[in-house]
mmCIF file of C-alpha atoms and ligand atoms in Angstrom:
data_model
loop_
_atom_site.group_PDB
_atom_site.id
_atom_site.type_symbol
_atom_site.label_atom_id
_atom_site.label_comp_id
_atom_site.label_asym_id
_atom_site.label_seq_id
_atom_site.Cartn_x
_atom_site.Cartn_y
_atom_site.Cartn_z
ATOM 1 C CA UNK A 25 105.133 119.658 91.769
ATOM 2 C CA UNK A 26 102.243 119.557 89.353
ATOM 3 C CA UNK A 27 99.300 117.280 90.142
ATOM 4 C CA UNK A 28 98.351 117.256 86.504
ATOM 5 C CA UNK A 29 101.832 116.200 85.402
ATOM 6 C CA UNK A 30 102.024 113.461 88.063
ATOM 7 C CA UNK A 31 98.594 112.216 87.046
ATOM 8 C CA UNK A 32 99.587 112.114 83.375
ATOM 9 C CA UNK A 33 102.879 110.366 84.205
ATOM 10 C CA UNK A 34 101.174 107.676 86.289
ATOM 11 C CA UNK A 35 98.452 107.190 83.696
ATOM 12 C CA UNK A 36 101.112 106.739 81.049
ATOM 13 C CA UNK A 37 103.019 104.234 83.215
ATOM 14 C CA UNK A 38 99.831 102.273 83.858
ATOM 15 C CA UNK A 39 99.160 102.144 80.130
ATOM 16 C CA UNK A 40 102.666 101.071 79.200
ATOM 17 C CA UNK A 41 102.837 98.238 81.756
ATOM 18 C CA UNK A 42 99.376 97.097 80.732
ATOM 19 C CA UNK A 43 100.348 97.112 77.081
ATOM 20 C CA UNK A 44 103.511 95.143 77.827
ATOM 21 C CA UNK A 45 101.454 92.330 79.349
ATOM 22 C CA UNK A 46 98.682 92.481 76.761
ATOM 23 C CA UNK A 47 96.100 94.269 78.878
ATOM 24 C CA UNK A 48 94.002 97.369 78.336
ATOM 25 C CA UNK A 49 95.379 100.130 80.556
ATOM 26 C CA UNK A 50 92.213 102.140 80.086
ATOM 27 C CA UNK A 51 90.347 99.448 82.025
ATOM 28 C CA UNK A 52 92.531 99.903 85.108
ATOM 29 C CA UNK A 53 91.054 102.276 87.674
ATOM 30 C CA UNK A 54 93.367 104.738 89.358
ATOM 31 C CA UNK A 55 92.383 105.546 92.932
ATOM 32 C CA UNK A 56 94.221 108.695 94.001
ATOM 33 C CA UNK A 57 95.021 108.191 97.689
ATOM 34 C CA UNK A 58 94.483 111.607 99.241
ATOM 35 C CA UNK A 59 94.902 110.681 102.922
ATOM 36 C CA UNK A 60 96.648 113.415 104.971
ATOM 37 C CA UNK A 61 96.156 115.889 102.126
ATOM 38 C CA UNK A 62 93.643 118.723 102.331
ATOM 39 C CA UNK A 63 90.231 119.103 100.729
ATOM 40 C CA UNK A 64 91.727 121.904 98.690
ATOM 41 C CA UNK A 65 94.349 119.562 97.281
ATOM 42 C CA UNK A 66 91.624 117.060 96.409
ATOM 43 C CA UNK A 67 89.707 119.789 94.581
ATOM 44 C CA UNK A 68 92.866 120.622 92.638
ATOM 45 C CA UNK A 69 93.295 116.949 91.816
ATOM 46 C CA UNK A 70 89.760 116.878 90.434
ATOM 47 C CA UNK A 71 90.586 119.877 88.263
ATOM 48 C CA UNK A 72 93.697 118.029 87.123
ATOM 49 C CA UNK A 73 91.519 115.193 85.876
ATOM 50 C CA UNK A 74 91.330 112.705 88.752
ATOM 51 C CA UNK A 75 87.918 111.371 89.680
ATOM 52 C CA UNK A 76 88.381 108.570 92.206
ATOM 53 C CA UNK A 77 89.866 109.110 95.675
ATOM 54 C CA UNK A 78 90.940 106.813 98.483
ATOM 55 C CA UNK A 79 90.852 107.732 102.145
ATOM 56 C CA UNK A 80 91.980 105.449 104.945
ATOM 57 C CA UNK A 81 90.121 107.064 107.857
ATOM 58 C CA UNK A 82 86.396 107.568 107.995
ATOM 59 C CA UNK A 83 86.551 110.775 110.006
ATOM 60 C CA UNK A 84 89.175 112.399 107.808
ATOM 61 C CA UNK A 85 87.302 111.262 104.711
ATOM 62 C CA UNK A 86 84.000 112.636 105.999
ATOM 63 C CA UNK A 87 85.500 116.056 106.603
ATOM 64 C CA UNK A 88 87.045 116.198 103.151
ATOM 65 C CA UNK A 89 84.058 114.761 101.306
ATOM 66 C CA UNK A 90 81.766 117.288 103.019
ATOM 67 C CA UNK A 91 83.906 120.118 101.666
ATOM 68 C CA UNK A 92 84.620 118.732 98.197
ATOM 69 C CA UNK A 93 81.121 117.312 97.696
ATOM 70 C CA UNK A 94 80.062 113.685 97.751
ATOM 71 C CA UNK A 95 78.945 113.868 94.120
ATOM 72 C CA UNK A 96 82.145 115.541 92.892
ATOM 73 C CA UNK A 97 84.115 112.292 92.842
ATOM 74 C CA UNK A 98 83.973 108.580 93.630
ATOM 75 C CA UNK A 99 85.131 107.921 97.208
ATOM 76 C CA UNK A 100 86.763 104.687 98.339
ATOM 77 C CA UNK A 101 87.473 103.713 101.916
ATOM 78 C CA UNK A 102 90.808 101.890 101.855
ATOM 79 C CA UNK A 103 91.622 101.757 105.584
ATOM 80 C CA UNK A 104 90.319 99.459 108.282
ATOM 81 C CA UNK A 105 86.676 100.109 109.130
ATOM 82 C CA UNK A 106 85.834 99.991 112.831
ATOM 83 C CA UNK A 107 82.296 98.931 113.623
ATOM 84 C CA UNK A 108 81.444 102.206 115.332
ATOM 85 C CA UNK A 109 82.347 104.108 112.148
ATOM 86 C CA UNK A 110 80.227 101.962 109.849
ATOM 87 C CA UNK A 111 77.305 104.383 109.631
ATOM 88 C CA UNK A 112 79.513 107.312 108.603
ATOM 89 C CA UNK A 113 81.222 105.096 106.070
ATOM 90 C CA UNK A 114 77.850 104.182 104.540
ATOM 91 C CA UNK A 115 76.842 107.846 104.465
ATOM 92 C CA UNK A 116 79.983 109.128 102.799
ATOM 93 C CA UNK A 117 81.742 106.447 100.763
ATOM 94 C CA UNK A 118 80.861 104.884 97.425
ATOM 95 C CA UNK A 119 83.037 101.809 97.861
ATOM 96 C CA UNK A 120 84.297 100.048 100.980
ATOM 97 C CA UNK A 121 87.487 98.246 99.976
ATOM 98 C CA UNK A 122 88.177 96.843 103.434
ATOM 99 C CA UNK A 123 85.360 94.485 104.294
ATOM 100 C CA UNK A 124 86.983 91.776 106.427
ATOM 101 C CA UNK A 125 84.384 90.044 108.563
ATOM 102 C CA UNK A 126 80.826 88.704 108.505
ATOM 103 C CA UNK A 127 80.046 90.875 111.536
ATOM 104 C CA UNK A 128 81.034 94.024 109.708
ATOM 105 C CA UNK A 129 79.090 92.937 106.607
ATOM 106 C CA UNK A 130 75.972 92.367 108.723
ATOM 107 C CA UNK A 131 76.277 95.793 110.237
ATOM 108 C CA UNK A 132 76.815 97.496 106.863
ATOM 109 C CA UNK A 133 73.844 95.650 105.387
ATOM 110 C CA UNK A 134 71.583 96.745 108.241
ATOM 111 C CA UNK A 135 72.803 100.352 108.059
ATOM 112 C CA UNK A 136 72.243 100.499 104.280
ATOM 113 C CA UNK A 137 68.636 99.596 104.881
ATOM 114 C CA UNK A 138 68.244 102.148 107.676
ATOM 115 C CA UNK A 139 69.911 104.871 105.620
ATOM 116 C CA UNK A 140 67.816 103.941 102.580
ATOM 117 C CA UNK A 141 70.879 103.438 100.490
ATOM 118 C CA UNK A 142 70.135 101.562 97.264
ATOM 119 C CA UNK A 143 73.343 99.544 97.296
ATOM 120 C CA UNK A 144 76.910 99.600 98.545
ATOM 121 C CA UNK A 145 79.873 98.230 96.635
ATOM 122 C CA UNK A 146 82.369 96.320 98.746
ATOM 123 C CA UNK A 147 85.697 94.606 98.223
ATOM 124 C CA UNK A 148 86.961 91.946 100.592
ATOM 125 C CA UNK A 149 90.359 92.814 102.030
ATOM 126 C CA UNK A 150 92.393 89.630 102.180
ATOM 127 C CA UNK A 151 95.342 88.998 104.488
ATOM 128 C CA UNK A 152 97.529 86.354 102.826
ATOM 129 C CA UNK A 153 100.541 86.945 105.046
ATOM 130 C CA UNK A 154 98.906 86.078 108.342
ATOM 131 C CA UNK A 155 99.995 89.412 109.724
ATOM 132 C CA UNK A 156 98.269 89.634 113.067
ATOM 133 C CA UNK A 157 98.687 93.390 113.327
ATOM 134 C CA UNK A 158 97.146 93.975 109.933
ATOM 135 C CA UNK A 159 93.544 93.904 108.920
ATOM 136 C CA UNK A 160 91.999 91.701 106.310
ATOM 137 C CA UNK A 161 90.367 88.301 106.376
ATOM 138 C CA UNK A 162 92.406 85.110 106.186
ATOM 139 C CA UNK A 163 91.944 83.071 103.034
ATOM 140 C CA UNK A 164 90.018 80.350 104.841
ATOM 141 C CA UNK A 165 87.500 82.883 106.087
ATOM 142 C CA UNK A 166 86.531 84.054 102.619
ATOM 143 C CA UNK A 167 83.929 81.367 101.743
ATOM 144 C CA UNK A 168 81.663 82.079 104.714
ATOM 145 C CA UNK A 169 81.881 85.826 104.100
ATOM 146 C CA UNK A 170 80.921 85.312 100.466
ATOM 147 C CA UNK A 171 78.114 83.003 101.492
ATOM 148 C CA UNK A 172 76.724 85.766 103.715
ATOM 149 C CA UNK A 173 77.176 88.428 101.013
ATOM 150 C CA UNK A 174 75.114 86.348 98.621
ATOM 151 C CA UNK A 175 72.148 86.771 100.954
ATOM 152 C CA UNK A 176 72.518 90.559 101.094
ATOM 153 C CA UNK A 177 70.104 93.001 99.448
ATOM 154 C CA UNK A 178 72.361 96.025 99.643
ATOM 155 C CA UNK A 179 75.994 94.933 99.742
ATOM 156 C CA UNK A 180 77.406 94.151 96.310
ATOM 157 C CA UNK A 181 80.642 92.209 96.235
ATOM 158 C CA UNK A 182 82.801 93.686 93.484
ATOM 159 C CA UNK A 183 86.170 92.094 94.126
ATOM 160 C CA UNK A 184 89.180 91.654 96.388
ATOM 161 C CA UNK A 185 91.792 93.981 97.845
ATOM 162 C CA UNK A 186 95.197 93.384 99.382
ATOM 163 C CA UNK A 187 97.978 95.293 101.109
ATOM 164 C CA UNK A 188 100.898 92.867 101.081
ATOM 165 C CA UNK A 189 103.765 93.170 103.580
ATOM 166 C CA UNK A 190 106.124 95.915 102.487
ATOM 167 C CA UNK A 191 109.265 94.844 100.694
ATOM 168 C CA UNK A 192 111.654 96.869 98.569
ATOM 169 C CA UNK A 193 112.195 93.637 96.649
ATOM 170 C CA UNK A 194 109.182 93.513 94.373
ATOM 171 C CA UNK A 195 109.671 89.825 93.638
ATOM 172 C CA UNK A 196 108.770 89.186 97.268
ATOM 173 C CA UNK A 197 105.523 91.080 96.788
ATOM 174 C CA UNK A 198 104.551 89.498 93.485
ATOM 175 C CA UNK A 199 103.395 86.131 94.934
ATOM 176 C CA UNK A 200 100.760 87.888 97.044
ATOM 177 C CA UNK A 201 99.326 89.593 93.986
ATOM 178 C CA UNK A 202 99.394 86.370 92.036
ATOM 179 C CA UNK A 203 97.675 84.424 94.793
ATOM 180 C CA UNK A 204 94.971 87.061 95.121
ATOM 181 C CA UNK A 205 94.268 86.742 91.416
ATOM 182 C CA UNK A 206 93.956 82.958 91.733
ATOM 183 C CA UNK A 207 91.504 83.385 94.598
ATOM 184 C CA UNK A 208 89.547 85.919 92.525
ATOM 185 C CA UNK A 209 89.421 83.559 89.547
ATOM 186 C CA UNK A 210 88.015 80.780 91.719
ATOM 187 C CA UNK A 211 85.349 83.014 93.246
ATOM 188 C CA UNK A 212 84.422 84.250 89.793
ATOM 189 C CA UNK A 213 84.083 80.729 88.482
ATOM 190 C CA UNK A 214 81.641 80.010 91.296
ATOM 191 C CA UNK A 215 79.608 83.119 90.513
ATOM 192 C CA UNK A 216 80.593 84.954 93.695
ATOM 193 C CA UNK A 217 80.763 88.349 92.019
ATOM 194 C CA UNK A 218 77.336 88.231 90.411
ATOM 195 C CA UNK A 219 77.449 90.117 87.125
ATOM 196 C CA UNK A 220 80.777 91.804 87.960
ATOM 197 C CA UNK A 221 83.953 90.101 86.802
ATOM 198 C CA UNK A 222 85.770 90.607 90.093
ATOM 199 C CA UNK A 223 88.067 93.561 90.682
ATOM 200 C CA UNK A 224 91.585 93.148 92.016
ATOM 201 C CA UNK A 225 92.570 96.204 94.063
ATOM 202 C CA UNK A 226 96.314 95.881 94.463
ATOM 203 C CA UNK A 227 99.390 97.989 93.932
ATOM 204 C CA UNK A 228 100.568 101.266 95.493
ATOM 205 C CA UNK A 229 103.176 103.839 94.428
ATOM 206 C CA UNK A 230 106.151 101.507 94.759
ATOM 207 C CA UNK A 231 104.641 98.290 93.425
ATOM 208 C CA UNK A 232 101.745 99.090 91.097
ATOM 209 C CA UNK A 233 103.624 97.964 88.002
ATOM 210 C CA UNK A 234 104.094 94.462 89.388
ATOM 211 C CA UNK A 235 100.472 94.486 90.527
ATOM 212 C CA UNK A 236 99.304 95.321 86.992
ATOM 213 C CA UNK A 237 101.487 92.569 85.574
ATOM 214 C CA UNK A 238 99.664 90.221 87.936
ATOM 215 C CA UNK A 239 96.195 91.441 86.998
ATOM 216 C CA UNK A 240 95.333 94.485 89.129
ATOM 217 C CA UNK A 241 92.198 96.242 87.905
ATOM 218 C CA UNK A 242 92.368 98.957 90.588
ATOM 219 C CA UNK A 243 95.598 100.600 91.775
ATOM 220 C CA UNK A 244 95.756 102.865 94.836
ATOM 221 C CA UNK A 245 98.363 105.556 94.445
ATOM 222 C CA UNK A 246 99.205 108.338 96.897
ATOM 223 C CA UNK A 247 102.843 109.347 97.102
ATOM 224 C CA UNK A 248 103.519 109.233 93.365
ATOM 225 C CA UNK A 249 100.686 111.702 92.795
ATOM 226 C CA UNK A 250 100.630 113.943 95.858
ATOM 227 C CA UNK A 251 104.226 113.650 97.035
ATOM 228 C CA UNK A 252 105.565 112.308 100.350
ATOM 229 C CA UNK A 253 103.258 112.425 103.351
HETATM 230 C C1 LIG B 17 98.343 104.918 101.867
HETATM 231 C C2 LIG B 17 97.770 103.778 101.128
HETATM 232 C C3 LIG B 17 97.999 103.614 99.754
HETATM 233 C C4 LIG B 17 98.876 104.550 98.923
HETATM 234 O O1 LIG B 17 100.209 104.382 99.277
HETATM 235 P P1 LIG B 17 101.362 105.165 98.460
HETATM 236 O O2 LIG B 17 102.588 104.375 98.794
HETATM 237 O O3 LIG B 17 101.412 106.537 99.021
HETATM 238 O O4 LIG B 17 101.024 105.126 97.034
HETATM 239 C C5 LIG B 17 97.401 102.537 99.121
HETATM 240 N N1 LIG B 17 96.621 101.672 99.791
HETATM 241 C C6 LIG B 17 96.382 101.772 101.118
HETATM 242 C C7 LIG B 17 95.519 100.778 101.787
HETATM 243 C C8 LIG B 17 96.946 102.838 101.820
HETATM 244 O O5 LIG B 17 96.717 102.937 103.149
#
Protein backbone atom coordinates (compact mmCIF):
# COMPACT_ATOMS: atom_id res chain seq x y z
CA UNK A 1 0.00 0.00 0.00
CA UNK A 2 1.39 3.36 -0.99
CA UNK A 3 0.30 6.42 0.98
CA UNK A 4 1.21 8.61 -1.93
CA UNK A 5 -0.90 6.60 -4.37
CA UNK A 6 -3.88 6.54 -1.98
CA UNK A 7 -3.55 10.28 -1.46
CA UNK A 8 -3.44 10.91 -5.21
CA UNK A 9 -6.42 8.59 -5.80
CA UNK A 10 -8.55 10.31 -3.15
CA UNK A 11 -7.55 13.75 -4.38
CA UNK A 12 -8.56 12.75 -7.89
CA UNK A 13 -11.90 11.38 -6.67
CA UNK A 14 -12.58 14.57 -4.73
CA UNK A 15 -11.85 16.61 -7.84
CA UNK A 16 -14.01 14.51 -10.12
CA UNK A 17 -17.07 14.55 -7.83
CA UNK A 18 -16.63 18.28 -7.31
CA UNK A 19 -16.41 18.87 -11.03
CA UNK A 20 -19.53 16.78 -11.64
CA UNK A 21 -21.55 19.05 -9.35
CA UNK A 22 -19.94 22.27 -10.56
CA UNK A 23 -17.68 22.86 -7.59
CA UNK A 24 -13.96 23.53 -7.25
CA UNK A 25 -12.32 20.40 -5.85
CA UNK A 26 -9.22 22.37 -4.98
CA UNK A 27 -11.26 24.27 -2.41
CA UNK A 28 -12.17 21.09 -0.52
CA UNK A 29 -9.85 20.36 2.39
CA UNK A 30 -8.76 16.79 2.93
CA UNK A 31 -8.22 15.88 6.57
CA UNK A 32 -6.20 12.67 6.73
CA UNK A 33 -7.56 10.79 9.76
CA UNK A 34 -4.49 9.24 11.35
CA UNK A 35 -6.07 7.85 14.54
CA UNK A 36 -4.56 4.50 15.63
CA UNK A 37 -1.67 4.99 13.21
CA UNK A 38 1.83 5.82 14.40
CA UNK A 39 3.73 9.10 14.35
CA UNK A 40 6.04 7.49 11.83
CA UNK A 41 3.13 6.83 9.50
CA UNK A 42 2.02 10.45 9.87
CA UNK A 43 5.53 11.61 8.96
CA UNK A 44 5.40 9.40 5.88
CA UNK A 45 2.01 10.88 5.00
CA UNK A 46 3.51 14.36 5.22
CA UNK A 47 6.27 13.28 2.85
CA UNK A 48 3.59 11.90 0.55
CA UNK A 49 2.02 15.35 0.36
CA UNK A 50 -0.62 15.43 3.10
CA UNK A 51 -0.69 18.44 5.38
CA UNK A 52 -3.82 18.23 7.53
CA UNK A 53 -4.44 15.45 10.06
CA UNK A 54 -7.39 14.43 12.19
CA UNK A 55 -7.10 12.71 15.55
CA UNK A 56 -10.06 11.64 17.66
CA UNK A 57 -8.33 11.39 21.06
CA UNK A 58 -6.48 14.22 22.72
CA UNK A 59 -3.94 11.99 24.45
CA UNK A 60 -3.10 10.01 21.32
CA UNK A 61 -2.93 13.21 19.31
CA UNK A 62 -0.64 14.88 21.83
CA UNK A 63 1.82 12.00 21.70
CA UNK A 64 1.91 11.99 17.92
CA UNK A 65 2.02 15.77 17.52
CA UNK A 66 4.93 15.96 19.98
CA UNK A 67 6.91 13.55 17.83
CA UNK A 68 5.93 14.87 14.39
CA UNK A 69 6.03 18.53 15.41
CA UNK A 70 3.12 20.88 15.95
CA UNK A 71 4.29 23.12 13.12
CA UNK A 72 4.79 20.26 10.64
CA UNK A 73 1.09 19.99 9.82
CA UNK A 74 -2.36 21.32 10.66
CA UNK A 75 -3.97 19.27 13.44
CA UNK A 76 -7.72 18.81 13.83
CA UNK A 77 -9.44 17.25 16.81
CA UNK A 78 -12.36 15.26 15.40
CA UNK A 79 -13.38 13.21 18.45
CA UNK A 80 -15.41 14.19 21.48
CA UNK A 81 -13.56 16.61 23.76
CA UNK A 82 -13.94 15.93 27.47
CA UNK A 83 -13.69 18.99 29.68
CA UNK A 84 -10.65 17.69 31.54
CA UNK A 85 -8.75 17.39 28.23
CA UNK A 86 -9.55 20.90 27.06
CA UNK A 87 -6.19 22.40 28.04
CA UNK A 88 -4.20 19.78 26.15
CA UNK A 89 -6.47 20.25 23.17
CA UNK A 90 -5.78 24.00 23.18
CA UNK A 91 -2.05 23.35 23.48
CA UNK A 92 -1.80 20.87 20.64
CA UNK A 93 -4.59 21.30 18.10
CA UNK A 94 -5.15 23.96 15.46
CA UNK A 95 -8.85 23.27 14.99
CA UNK A 96 -11.42 21.74 17.34
CA UNK A 97 -14.13 20.23 15.12
CA UNK A 98 -16.21 18.90 18.00
CA UNK A 99 -17.43 21.87 19.99
CA UNK A 100 -20.85 20.82 21.29
CA UNK A 101 -21.78 22.87 24.35
CA UNK A 102 -21.64 26.37 25.79
CA UNK A 103 -19.85 24.96 28.84
CA UNK A 104 -17.06 23.55 26.71
CA UNK A 105 -16.83 26.80 24.72
CA UNK A 106 -16.49 28.80 27.95
CA UNK A 107 -13.73 26.55 29.15
CA UNK A 108 -11.85 26.71 25.83
CA UNK A 109 -12.17 30.49 25.75
CA UNK A 110 -10.76 30.81 29.27
CA UNK A 111 -7.91 28.39 28.55
CA UNK A 112 -6.97 30.24 25.34
CA UNK A 113 -6.51 33.37 27.40
CA UNK A 114 -4.48 31.57 30.07
CA UNK A 115 -2.31 29.86 27.46
CA UNK A 116 -1.87 33.14 25.58
CA UNK A 117 -3.17 31.62 22.42
CA UNK A 118 -4.08 34.25 19.82
CA UNK A 119 -7.15 32.42 18.54
CA UNK A 120 -8.65 28.96 18.20
CA UNK A 121 -10.72 27.81 15.24
CA UNK A 122 -13.74 25.72 16.16
CA UNK A 123 -16.48 23.88 14.32
CA UNK A 124 -19.76 23.01 15.99
CA UNK A 125 -20.49 19.30 15.88
CA UNK A 126 -24.18 18.87 15.22
CA UNK A 127 -26.25 15.80 16.09
CA UNK A 128 -29.22 15.72 13.72
CA UNK A 129 -30.18 12.13 14.47
CA UNK A 130 -30.87 12.58 18.17
CA UNK A 131 -28.46 9.77 18.92
CA UNK A 132 -28.14 9.82 22.67
CA UNK A 133 -24.91 7.83 22.68
CA UNK A 134 -23.26 10.17 20.23
CA UNK A 135 -21.79 13.57 20.80
CA UNK A 136 -22.81 16.76 19.10
CA UNK A 137 -25.29 19.47 19.90
CA UNK A 138 -28.94 19.17 18.92
CA UNK A 139 -30.13 21.61 16.28
CA UNK A 140 -32.17 23.62 18.76
CA UNK A 141 -29.09 24.18 20.91
CA UNK A 142 -27.11 25.84 18.14
CA UNK A 143 -28.44 29.43 18.46
CA UNK A 144 -27.39 29.86 22.09
CA UNK A 145 -23.98 28.38 21.39
CA UNK A 146 -23.49 30.79 18.50
CA UNK A 147 -24.70 33.66 20.63
CA UNK A 148 -22.00 32.82 23.18
CA UNK A 149 -19.32 32.38 20.50
CA UNK A 150 -20.05 35.87 19.21
CA UNK A 151 -18.92 37.25 22.55
CA UNK A 152 -15.62 35.33 22.47
CA UNK A 153 -12.22 36.96 21.95
CA UNK A 154 -10.35 33.77 21.14
CA UNK A 155 -12.75 31.18 19.74
CA UNK A 156 -13.45 31.66 16.04
CA UNK A 157 -16.43 29.80 14.66
CA UNK A 158 -15.47 28.47 11.23
CA UNK A 159 -18.31 26.10 10.45
CA UNK A 160 -20.21 22.92 11.25
CA UNK A 161 -19.31 19.25 11.45
CA UNK A 162 -21.39 16.09 11.46
CA UNK A 163 -20.98 12.33 11.83
CA UNK A 164 -24.29 10.92 10.63
CA UNK A 165 -25.50 7.48 11.71
CA UNK A 166 -23.72 4.81 9.69
CA UNK A 167 -25.61 3.35 6.77
CA UNK A 168 -24.32 1.37 3.82
CA UNK A 169 -27.17 2.98 1.90
CA UNK A 170 -25.79 6.40 1.07
CA UNK A 171 -29.21 7.79 0.26
CA UNK A 172 -30.03 7.41 3.95
CA UNK A 173 -27.00 9.50 4.84
CA UNK A 174 -27.55 12.22 2.26
CA UNK A 175 -30.41 13.99 4.10
CA UNK A 176 -28.13 14.65 7.09
CA UNK A 177 -25.55 16.31 4.88
CA UNK A 178 -28.21 18.32 3.12
CA UNK A 179 -29.76 19.48 6.38
CA UNK A 180 -26.39 20.51 7.76
CA UNK A 181 -25.82 22.65 4.69
CA UNK A 182 -29.20 24.33 5.17
CA UNK A 183 -28.34 25.08 8.78
CA UNK A 184 -24.96 26.46 7.67
CA UNK A 185 -26.59 28.68 5.06
CA UNK A 186 -28.94 30.15 7.65
CA UNK A 187 -26.13 30.84 10.12
CA UNK A 188 -24.09 32.43 7.35
CA UNK A 189 -26.98 34.67 6.35
CA UNK A 190 -27.15 35.89 9.93
CA UNK A 191 -23.42 36.60 10.02
CA UNK A 192 -22.63 33.81 12.47
CA UNK A 193 -19.33 32.92 10.83
CA UNK A 194 -17.88 36.41 10.80
CA UNK A 195 -15.69 36.81 7.73
CA UNK A 196 -15.54 33.05 7.09
CA UNK A 197 -18.12 31.56 4.73
CA UNK A 198 -18.87 28.59 6.96
CA UNK A 199 -17.14 25.25 6.50
CA UNK A 200 -19.06 22.00 6.26
CA UNK A 201 -16.97 19.14 7.66
CA UNK A 202 -18.76 16.03 6.47
CA UNK A 203 -17.91 12.82 4.68
CA UNK A 204 -15.62 9.90 5.56
CA UNK A 205 -14.10 7.10 3.47
CA UNK A 206 -17.41 5.47 2.57
CA UNK A 207 -19.56 8.55 2.03
CA UNK A 208 -17.35 11.51 1.11
CA UNK A 209 -18.60 11.61 -2.47
CA UNK A 210 -22.20 12.13 -1.36
CA UNK A 211 -20.98 14.68 1.19
CA UNK A 212 -19.22 16.65 -1.56
CA UNK A 213 -22.33 16.53 -3.71
CA UNK A 214 -24.16 18.10 -0.77
CA UNK A 215 -21.58 20.81 -0.21
CA UNK A 216 -18.81 19.46 2.05
CA UNK A 217 -15.83 21.80 2.22
CA UNK A 218 -13.84 19.51 4.54
CA UNK A 219 -13.76 15.71 4.26
CA UNK A 220 -12.23 13.47 6.94
CA UNK A 221 -10.71 10.36 5.46
CA UNK A 222 -8.89 7.59 7.30
CA UNK A 223 -9.37 4.08 5.96
CA UNK A 224 -9.14 5.00 2.28
CA UNK A 225 -5.72 6.55 2.90
CA UNK A 226 -4.16 4.50 5.68
CA UNK A 227 -5.97 1.19 5.26
CA UNK A 228 -8.22 -0.64 7.74
CA UNK A 229 -7.71 0.06 11.42
C1 LIG B 1 -12.46 7.78 12.23
C2 LIG B 1 -13.17 9.01 11.81
C3 LIG B 1 -13.18 9.42 10.47
C4 LIG B 1 -12.54 8.63 9.34
O1 LIG B 1 -13.25 7.46 9.10
P1 LIG B 1 -12.85 6.49 7.87
O2 LIG B 1 -14.08 5.69 7.68
O3 LIG B 1 -11.70 5.68 8.34
O4 LIG B 1 -12.52 7.34 6.72
C5 LIG B 1 -13.84 10.60 10.16
N1 LIG B 1 -14.44 11.34 11.11
C6 LIG B 1 -14.46 10.99 12.40
C7 LIG B 1 -15.15 11.85 13.39
C8 LIG B 1 -13.83 9.81 12.80
O5 LIG B 1 -13.85 9.45 14.09
